[in-house]
Tab-separated table of C-alpha atoms in Angstrom:
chain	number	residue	atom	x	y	z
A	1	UNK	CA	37.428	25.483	-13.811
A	2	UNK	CA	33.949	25.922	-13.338
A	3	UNK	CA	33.217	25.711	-17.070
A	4	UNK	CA	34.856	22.481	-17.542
A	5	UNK	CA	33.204	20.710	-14.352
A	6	UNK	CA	29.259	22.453	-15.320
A	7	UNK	CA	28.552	19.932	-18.000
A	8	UNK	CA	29.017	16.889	-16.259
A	9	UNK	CA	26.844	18.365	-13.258
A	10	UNK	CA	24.285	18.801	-15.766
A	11	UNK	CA	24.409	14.812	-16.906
A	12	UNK	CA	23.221	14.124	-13.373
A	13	UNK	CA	19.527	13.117	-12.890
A	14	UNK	CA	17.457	16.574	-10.916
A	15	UNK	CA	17.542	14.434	-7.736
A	16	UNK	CA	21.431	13.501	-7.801
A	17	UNK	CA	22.492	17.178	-8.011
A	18	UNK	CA	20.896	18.139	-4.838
A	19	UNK	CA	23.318	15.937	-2.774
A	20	UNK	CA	22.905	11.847	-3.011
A	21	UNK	CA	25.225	10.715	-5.704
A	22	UNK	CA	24.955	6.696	-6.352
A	23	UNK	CA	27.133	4.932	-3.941
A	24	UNK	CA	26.325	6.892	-1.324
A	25	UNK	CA	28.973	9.835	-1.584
A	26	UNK	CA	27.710	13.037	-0.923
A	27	UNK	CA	30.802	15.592	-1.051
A	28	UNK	CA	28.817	19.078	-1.145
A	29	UNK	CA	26.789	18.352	2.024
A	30	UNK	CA	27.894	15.376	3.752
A	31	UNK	CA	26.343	12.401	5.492
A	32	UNK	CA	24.022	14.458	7.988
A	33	UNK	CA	23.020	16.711	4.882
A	34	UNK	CA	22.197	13.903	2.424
A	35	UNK	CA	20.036	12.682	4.910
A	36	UNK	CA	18.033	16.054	5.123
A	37	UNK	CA	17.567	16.319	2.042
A	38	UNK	CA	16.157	13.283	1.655
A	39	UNK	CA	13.403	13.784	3.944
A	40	UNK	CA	12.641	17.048	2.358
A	41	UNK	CA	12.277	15.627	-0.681
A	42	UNK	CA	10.061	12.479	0.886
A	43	UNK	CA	8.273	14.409	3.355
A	44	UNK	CA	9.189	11.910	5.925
A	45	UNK	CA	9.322	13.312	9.388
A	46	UNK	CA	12.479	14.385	11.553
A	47	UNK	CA	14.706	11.204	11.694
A	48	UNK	CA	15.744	10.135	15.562
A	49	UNK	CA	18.857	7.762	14.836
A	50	UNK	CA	19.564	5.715	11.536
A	51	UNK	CA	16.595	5.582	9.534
A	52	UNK	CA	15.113	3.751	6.064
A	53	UNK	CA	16.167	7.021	3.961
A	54	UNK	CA	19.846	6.722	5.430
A	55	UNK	CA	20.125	3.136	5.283
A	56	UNK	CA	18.816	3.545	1.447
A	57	UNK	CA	21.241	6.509	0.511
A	58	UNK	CA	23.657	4.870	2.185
A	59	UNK	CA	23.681	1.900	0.050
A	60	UNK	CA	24.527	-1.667	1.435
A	61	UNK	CA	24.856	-1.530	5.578
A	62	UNK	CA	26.830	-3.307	7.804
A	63	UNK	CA	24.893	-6.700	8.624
A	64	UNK	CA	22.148	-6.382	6.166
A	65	UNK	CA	24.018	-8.437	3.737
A	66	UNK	CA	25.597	-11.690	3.822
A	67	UNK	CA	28.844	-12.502	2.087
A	68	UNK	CA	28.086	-14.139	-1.361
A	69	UNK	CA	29.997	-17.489	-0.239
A	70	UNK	CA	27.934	-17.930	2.763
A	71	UNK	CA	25.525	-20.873	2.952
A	72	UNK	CA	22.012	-19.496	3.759
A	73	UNK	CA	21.532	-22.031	6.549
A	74	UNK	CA	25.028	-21.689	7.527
A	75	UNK	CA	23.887	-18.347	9.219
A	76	UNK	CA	22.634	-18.341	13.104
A	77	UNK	CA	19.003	-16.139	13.126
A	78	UNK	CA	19.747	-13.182	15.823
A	79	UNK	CA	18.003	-12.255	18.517
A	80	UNK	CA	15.030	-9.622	18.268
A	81	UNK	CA	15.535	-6.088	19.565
A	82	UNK	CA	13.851	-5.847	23.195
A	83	UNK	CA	10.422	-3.955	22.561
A	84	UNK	CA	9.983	-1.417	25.363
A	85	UNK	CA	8.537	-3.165	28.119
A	86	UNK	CA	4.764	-2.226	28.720
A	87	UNK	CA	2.843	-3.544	31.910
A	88	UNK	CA	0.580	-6.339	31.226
A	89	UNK	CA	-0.589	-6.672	34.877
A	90	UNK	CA	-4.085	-8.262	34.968
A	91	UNK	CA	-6.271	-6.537	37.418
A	92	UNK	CA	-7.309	-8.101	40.310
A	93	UNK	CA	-10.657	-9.611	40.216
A	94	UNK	CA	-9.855	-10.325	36.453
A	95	UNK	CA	-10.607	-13.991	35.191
A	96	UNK	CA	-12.407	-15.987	32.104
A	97	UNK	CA	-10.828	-13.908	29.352
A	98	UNK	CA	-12.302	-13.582	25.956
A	99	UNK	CA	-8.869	-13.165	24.683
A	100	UNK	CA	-5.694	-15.241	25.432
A	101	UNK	CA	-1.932	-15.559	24.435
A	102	UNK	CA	0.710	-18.502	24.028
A	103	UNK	CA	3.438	-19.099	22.005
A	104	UNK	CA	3.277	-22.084	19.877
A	105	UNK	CA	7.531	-22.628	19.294
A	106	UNK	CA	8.619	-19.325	17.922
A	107	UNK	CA	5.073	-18.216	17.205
A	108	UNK	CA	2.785	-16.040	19.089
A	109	UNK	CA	-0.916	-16.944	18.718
A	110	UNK	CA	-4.010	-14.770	20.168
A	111	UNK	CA	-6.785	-16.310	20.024
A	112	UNK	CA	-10.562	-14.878	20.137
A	113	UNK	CA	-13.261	-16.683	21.826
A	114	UNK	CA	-16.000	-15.118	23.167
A	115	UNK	CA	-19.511	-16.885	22.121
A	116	UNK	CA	-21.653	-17.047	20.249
A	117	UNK	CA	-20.138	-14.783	17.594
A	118	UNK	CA	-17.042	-12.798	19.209
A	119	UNK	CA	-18.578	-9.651	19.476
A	120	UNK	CA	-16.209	-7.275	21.217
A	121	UNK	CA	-17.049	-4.810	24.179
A	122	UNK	CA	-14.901	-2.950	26.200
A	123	UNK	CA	-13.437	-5.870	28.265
A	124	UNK	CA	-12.786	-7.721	24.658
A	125	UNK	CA	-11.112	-4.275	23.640
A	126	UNK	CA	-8.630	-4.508	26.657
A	127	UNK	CA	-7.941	-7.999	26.345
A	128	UNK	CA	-6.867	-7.982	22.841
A	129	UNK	CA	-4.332	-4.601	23.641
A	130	UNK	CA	-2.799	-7.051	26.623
A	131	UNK	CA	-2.427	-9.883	24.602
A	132	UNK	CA	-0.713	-8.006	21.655
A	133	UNK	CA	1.917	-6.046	24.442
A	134	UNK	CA	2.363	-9.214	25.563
A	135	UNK	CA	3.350	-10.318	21.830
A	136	UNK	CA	5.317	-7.497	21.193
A	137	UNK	CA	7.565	-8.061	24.571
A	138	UNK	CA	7.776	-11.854	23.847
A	139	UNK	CA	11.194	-12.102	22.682
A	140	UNK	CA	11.000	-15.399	21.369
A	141	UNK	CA	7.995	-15.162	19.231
A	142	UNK	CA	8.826	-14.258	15.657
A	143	UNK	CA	5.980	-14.346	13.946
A	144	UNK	CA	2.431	-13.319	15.588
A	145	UNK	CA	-0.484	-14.881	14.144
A	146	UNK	CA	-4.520	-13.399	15.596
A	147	UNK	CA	-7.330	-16.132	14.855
A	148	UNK	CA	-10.614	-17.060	16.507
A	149	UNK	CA	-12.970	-19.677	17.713
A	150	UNK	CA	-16.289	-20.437	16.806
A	151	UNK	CA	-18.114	-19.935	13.812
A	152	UNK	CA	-17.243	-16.345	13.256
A	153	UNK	CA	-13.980	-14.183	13.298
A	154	UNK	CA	-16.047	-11.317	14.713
A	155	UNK	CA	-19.255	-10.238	14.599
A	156	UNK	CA	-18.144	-5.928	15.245
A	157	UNK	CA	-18.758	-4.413	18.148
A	158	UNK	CA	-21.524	-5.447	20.924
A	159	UNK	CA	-24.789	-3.578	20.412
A	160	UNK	CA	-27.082	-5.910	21.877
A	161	UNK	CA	-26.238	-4.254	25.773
A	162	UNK	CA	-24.634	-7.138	27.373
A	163	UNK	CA	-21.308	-5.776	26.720
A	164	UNK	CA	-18.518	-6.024	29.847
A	165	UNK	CA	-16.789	-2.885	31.011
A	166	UNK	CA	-12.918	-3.328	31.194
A	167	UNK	CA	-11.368	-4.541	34.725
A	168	UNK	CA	-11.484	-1.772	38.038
A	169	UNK	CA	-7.826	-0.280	37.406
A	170	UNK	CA	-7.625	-1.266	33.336
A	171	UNK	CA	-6.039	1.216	30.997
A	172	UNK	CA	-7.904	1.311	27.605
A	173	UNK	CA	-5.980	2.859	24.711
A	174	UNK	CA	-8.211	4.649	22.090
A	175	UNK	CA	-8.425	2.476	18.937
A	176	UNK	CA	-6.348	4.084	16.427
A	177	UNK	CA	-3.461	4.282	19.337
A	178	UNK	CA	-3.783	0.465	19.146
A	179	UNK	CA	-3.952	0.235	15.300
A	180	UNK	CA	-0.318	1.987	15.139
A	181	UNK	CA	0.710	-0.085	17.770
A	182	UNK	CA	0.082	-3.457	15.704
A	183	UNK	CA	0.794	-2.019	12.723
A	184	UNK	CA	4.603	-0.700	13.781
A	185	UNK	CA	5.024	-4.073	15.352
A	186	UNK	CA	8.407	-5.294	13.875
A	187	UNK	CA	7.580	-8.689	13.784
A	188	UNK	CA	5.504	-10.140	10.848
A	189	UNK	CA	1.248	-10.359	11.988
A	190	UNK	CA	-1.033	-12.775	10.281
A	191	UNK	CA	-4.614	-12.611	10.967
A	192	UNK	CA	-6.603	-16.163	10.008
A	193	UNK	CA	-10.428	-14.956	9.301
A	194	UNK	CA	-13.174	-17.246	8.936
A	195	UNK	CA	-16.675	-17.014	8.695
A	196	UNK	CA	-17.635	-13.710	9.403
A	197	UNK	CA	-15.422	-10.116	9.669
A	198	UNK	CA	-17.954	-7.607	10.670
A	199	UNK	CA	-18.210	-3.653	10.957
A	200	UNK	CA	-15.887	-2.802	13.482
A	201	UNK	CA	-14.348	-6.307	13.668
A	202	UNK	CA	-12.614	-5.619	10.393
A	203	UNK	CA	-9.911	-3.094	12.737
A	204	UNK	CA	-9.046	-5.958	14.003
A	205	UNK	CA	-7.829	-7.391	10.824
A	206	UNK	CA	-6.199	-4.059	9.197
A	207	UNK	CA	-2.797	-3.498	11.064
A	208	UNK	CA	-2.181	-7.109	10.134
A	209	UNK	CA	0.370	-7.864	7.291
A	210	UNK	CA	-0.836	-10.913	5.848
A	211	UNK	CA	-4.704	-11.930	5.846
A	212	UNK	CA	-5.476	-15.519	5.121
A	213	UNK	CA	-9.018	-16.885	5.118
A	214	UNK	CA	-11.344	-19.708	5.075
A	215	UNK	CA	-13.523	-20.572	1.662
A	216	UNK	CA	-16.312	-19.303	3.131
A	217	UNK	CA	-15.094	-16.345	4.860
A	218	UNK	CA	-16.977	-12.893	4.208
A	219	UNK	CA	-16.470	-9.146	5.002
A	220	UNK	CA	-19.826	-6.982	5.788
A	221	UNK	CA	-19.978	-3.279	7.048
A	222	UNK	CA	-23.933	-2.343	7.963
A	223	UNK	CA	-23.467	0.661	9.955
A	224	UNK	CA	-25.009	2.727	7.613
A	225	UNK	CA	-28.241	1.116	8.080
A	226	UNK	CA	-27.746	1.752	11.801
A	227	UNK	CA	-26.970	5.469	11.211
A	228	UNK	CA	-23.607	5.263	11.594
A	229	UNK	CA	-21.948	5.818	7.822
A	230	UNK	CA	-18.532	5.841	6.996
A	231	UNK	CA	-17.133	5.075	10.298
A	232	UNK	CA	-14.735	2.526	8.951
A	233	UNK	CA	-14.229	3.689	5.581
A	234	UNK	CA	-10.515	5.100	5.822
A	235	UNK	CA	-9.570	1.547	6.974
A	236	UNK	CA	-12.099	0.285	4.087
A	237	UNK	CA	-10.115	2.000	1.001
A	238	UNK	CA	-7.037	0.963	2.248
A	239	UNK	CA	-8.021	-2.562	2.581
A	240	UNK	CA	-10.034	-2.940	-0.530
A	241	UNK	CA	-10.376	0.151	-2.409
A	242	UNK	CA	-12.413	3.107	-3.494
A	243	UNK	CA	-15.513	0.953	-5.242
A	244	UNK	CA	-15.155	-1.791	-3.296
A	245	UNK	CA	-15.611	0.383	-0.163
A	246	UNK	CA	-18.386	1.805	-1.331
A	247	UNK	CA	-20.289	-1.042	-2.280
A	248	UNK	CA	-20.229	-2.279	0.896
A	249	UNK	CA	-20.987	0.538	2.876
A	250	UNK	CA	-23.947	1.364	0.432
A	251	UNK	CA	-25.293	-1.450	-0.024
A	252	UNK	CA	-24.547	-3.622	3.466
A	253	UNK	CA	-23.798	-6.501	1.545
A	254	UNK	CA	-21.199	-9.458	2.290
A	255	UNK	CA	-18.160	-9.469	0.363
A	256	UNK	CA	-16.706	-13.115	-0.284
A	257	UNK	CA	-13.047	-13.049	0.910
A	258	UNK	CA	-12.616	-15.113	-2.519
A	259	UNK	CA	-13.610	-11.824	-4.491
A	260	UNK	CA	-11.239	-9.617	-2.119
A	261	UNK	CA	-8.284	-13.028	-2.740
A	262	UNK	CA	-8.666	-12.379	-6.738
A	263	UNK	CA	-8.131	-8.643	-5.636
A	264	UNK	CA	-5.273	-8.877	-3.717
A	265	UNK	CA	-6.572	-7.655	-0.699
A	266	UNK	CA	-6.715	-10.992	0.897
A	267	UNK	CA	-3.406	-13.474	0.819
A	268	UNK	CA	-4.721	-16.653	0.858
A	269	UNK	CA	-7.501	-19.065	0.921
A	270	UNK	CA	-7.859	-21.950	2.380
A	271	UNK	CA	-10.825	-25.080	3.066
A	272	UNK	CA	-12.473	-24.291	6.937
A	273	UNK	CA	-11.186	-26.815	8.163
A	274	UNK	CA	-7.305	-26.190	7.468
A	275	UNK	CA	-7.201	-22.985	7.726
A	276	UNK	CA	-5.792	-22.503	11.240
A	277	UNK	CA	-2.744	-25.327	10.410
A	278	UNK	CA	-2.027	-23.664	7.177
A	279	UNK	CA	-1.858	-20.505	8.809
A	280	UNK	CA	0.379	-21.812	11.553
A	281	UNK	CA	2.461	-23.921	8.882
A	282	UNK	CA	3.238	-20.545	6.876
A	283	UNK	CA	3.847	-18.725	10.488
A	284	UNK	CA	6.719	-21.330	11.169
A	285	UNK	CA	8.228	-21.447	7.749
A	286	UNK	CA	8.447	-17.262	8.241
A	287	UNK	CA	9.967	-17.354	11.892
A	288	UNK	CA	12.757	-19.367	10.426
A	289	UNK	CA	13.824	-16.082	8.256
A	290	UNK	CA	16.554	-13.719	10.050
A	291	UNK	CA	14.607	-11.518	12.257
A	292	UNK	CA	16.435	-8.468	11.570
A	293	UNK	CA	15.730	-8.618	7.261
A	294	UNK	CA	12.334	-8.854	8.145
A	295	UNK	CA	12.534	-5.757	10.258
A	296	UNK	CA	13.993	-4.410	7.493
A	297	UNK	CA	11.614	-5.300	4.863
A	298	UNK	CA	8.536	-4.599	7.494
A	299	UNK	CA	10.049	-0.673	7.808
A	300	UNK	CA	10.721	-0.465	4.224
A	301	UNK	CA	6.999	-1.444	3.257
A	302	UNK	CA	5.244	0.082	5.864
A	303	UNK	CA	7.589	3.700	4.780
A	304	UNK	CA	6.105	3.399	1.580
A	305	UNK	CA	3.022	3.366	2.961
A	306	UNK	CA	3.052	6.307	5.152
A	307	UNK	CA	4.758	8.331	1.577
A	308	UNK	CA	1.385	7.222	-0.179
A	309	UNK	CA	-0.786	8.367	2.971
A	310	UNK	CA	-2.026	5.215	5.275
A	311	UNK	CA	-0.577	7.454	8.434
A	312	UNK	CA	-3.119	10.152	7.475
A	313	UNK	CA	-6.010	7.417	7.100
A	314	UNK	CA	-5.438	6.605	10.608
A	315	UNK	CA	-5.375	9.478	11.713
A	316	UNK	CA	-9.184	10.546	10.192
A	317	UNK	CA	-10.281	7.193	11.738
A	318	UNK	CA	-9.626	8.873	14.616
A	319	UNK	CA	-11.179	11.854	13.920
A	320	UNK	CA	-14.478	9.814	12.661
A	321	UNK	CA	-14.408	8.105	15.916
A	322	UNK	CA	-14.232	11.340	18.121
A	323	UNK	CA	-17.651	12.213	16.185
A	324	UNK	CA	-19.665	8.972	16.068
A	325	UNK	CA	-23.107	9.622	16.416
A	326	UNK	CA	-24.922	6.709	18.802
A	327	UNK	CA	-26.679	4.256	16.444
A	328	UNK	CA	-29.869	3.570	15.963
A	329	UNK	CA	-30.584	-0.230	15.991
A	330	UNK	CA	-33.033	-1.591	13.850
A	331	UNK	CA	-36.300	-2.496	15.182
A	332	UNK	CA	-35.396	-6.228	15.241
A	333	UNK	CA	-32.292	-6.175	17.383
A	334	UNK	CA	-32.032	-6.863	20.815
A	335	UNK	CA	-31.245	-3.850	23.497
């Protein structure tokens, strides 16, 4: 008996004869076991409920897939999943933000504007974590879209020692804590760059999905002229690559969001003066897709992802930011 069944055991691909046979059958282990082995084999961590790998092994799932007759419009968007509730309570003595949220239709916008360049201190830092909890928990906001007034996106962090301290009572997350929080947001995230994306103003950008910029937007990292090298550069490789990365942390030099569009690294590009309406145009046109396939195609993207290592890159941010040295301005700057 065993004879007869061995050689068509052996006409099964390596990864089919260790449990997940094609339709989703898996009669030696079972459901729970396919799943196992599945994460072995991915070195995904523990799964808590249904996961990508199970949904994948298990081929087709309930209410992922229309029925082939069914008009596309014919089908009523569902509601999003409730994100866990976080408190967004503004301190008391709180007012003027730098940062601010509304919800343009089924769009979330936050918006930068702190003058003259958007420079971000520790109140800045705070501001933006509200406004994005505040996104997350906005159940009728699809699609989240972070932009900026003035004349730059961000000029990095505040060095010149006018920088706020967070409201008496305020909560401030550590960086990369906030990076995985944008990141895992299951709702698509647009950030709309113009002008100028600098040093550490270029975290703000990387959890994003989509990055669409002005013409004459530019990316510049100089910390290593201030002392402080390689600070950014796990976030750097990811978003542009090895050379790339290190061109612009050698040399300090601006990087034309045009050169990083022909790369890929940038989505689109768009005159100055449109690019906040295009931006909100393609944010609509998204939000009209059912909310739960983009979940779905948000996990499966960002599980690939993790597989090919961006968890571990934010992870050493971390670690680079734990040993940041202070900087040391050049003689020109102010402070």
């Amino acid at each position: 008996m065993g004879r007869a069944r061995a050689p068509a055991v052996r006409d099964f691909p390596r990864a089919l004869r260790r449990g997940a046979l094609p339709g989703g059958e898996c009669p030696a282990r079972g459901r729970r076991g396919r799943d196992r082995a599945d994460r072995v084999r991915l070195r995904l961590p523990p799964r808590r409920g249904p996961g990508l790998a199970a949904a994948i092994c298990r081929g087709p799932a309930q209410g992922l897939r229309r029925p082939r007759d069914q008009d596309d419009h014919a089908r009523q968007p569902g509601p999003l999943p409730r994100h866990p509730r976080v408190s967004t309570r503004v301190p008391a003595g709180h007012d003027d933000p730098s940062v601010t949220y509304k919800r343009d239709g089924s769009v979330g916008l936050i918006t930068i504007d702190r003058p003259p360049v958007n420079a971000y201190d520790e109140r800045l830092h705070w501001e933006l974590d509200q406004c994005w909890q505040r996104a997350a928990a906005d159940d009728d906001a699809r699609v989240v879209v972070l932009q900026a007034e003035g004349p730059h996106f961000c000029a990095g962090a505040d060095v010149s020692g006018g920088g706020r301290r967070a409201p008496e009572g305020a909560t401030l997350r550590p960086p990369w804590e906030e990076l995985t929080f944008i990141r895992n947001l299951m709702k698509p995230t647009i950030a709309a760059v113009h002008g100028g994306c600098v040093g550490g103003g270029q975290r703000l950008v990387f959890p994003c999905d989509l990055i669409f910029c002005s013409e004459d937007a530019f990316f510049l990292d100089p910390l290593a002229s201030m002392g402080i090298g390689g600070i950014q550069a796990p976030l750097h490789v990811w978003l542009y690559g090895e050379r790339v990365a290190k061109e612009m942390l050698y040399a300090g030099e601006r990087v034309p969001a045009a050169r990083l569009c022909a790369m890929g690294s940038v989505n689109r590009l768009y005159p100055p003066e449109r690019l906040h309406a295009e931006t909100l145009a393609f944010a609509r046109h998204v939000a009209e897709v059912d909310p739960g396939a983009l979940r779905q195609a948000k996990r499966a993207v960002n599980t690939t992802l993790d597989i090919m290592g961006q968890h571990y890159i934010v992870n050493r941010f971390a670690e680079l930011l734990d040993d940041m040295p202070s900087p040391r301005l050049p003689p020109s700057a102010p402070g």
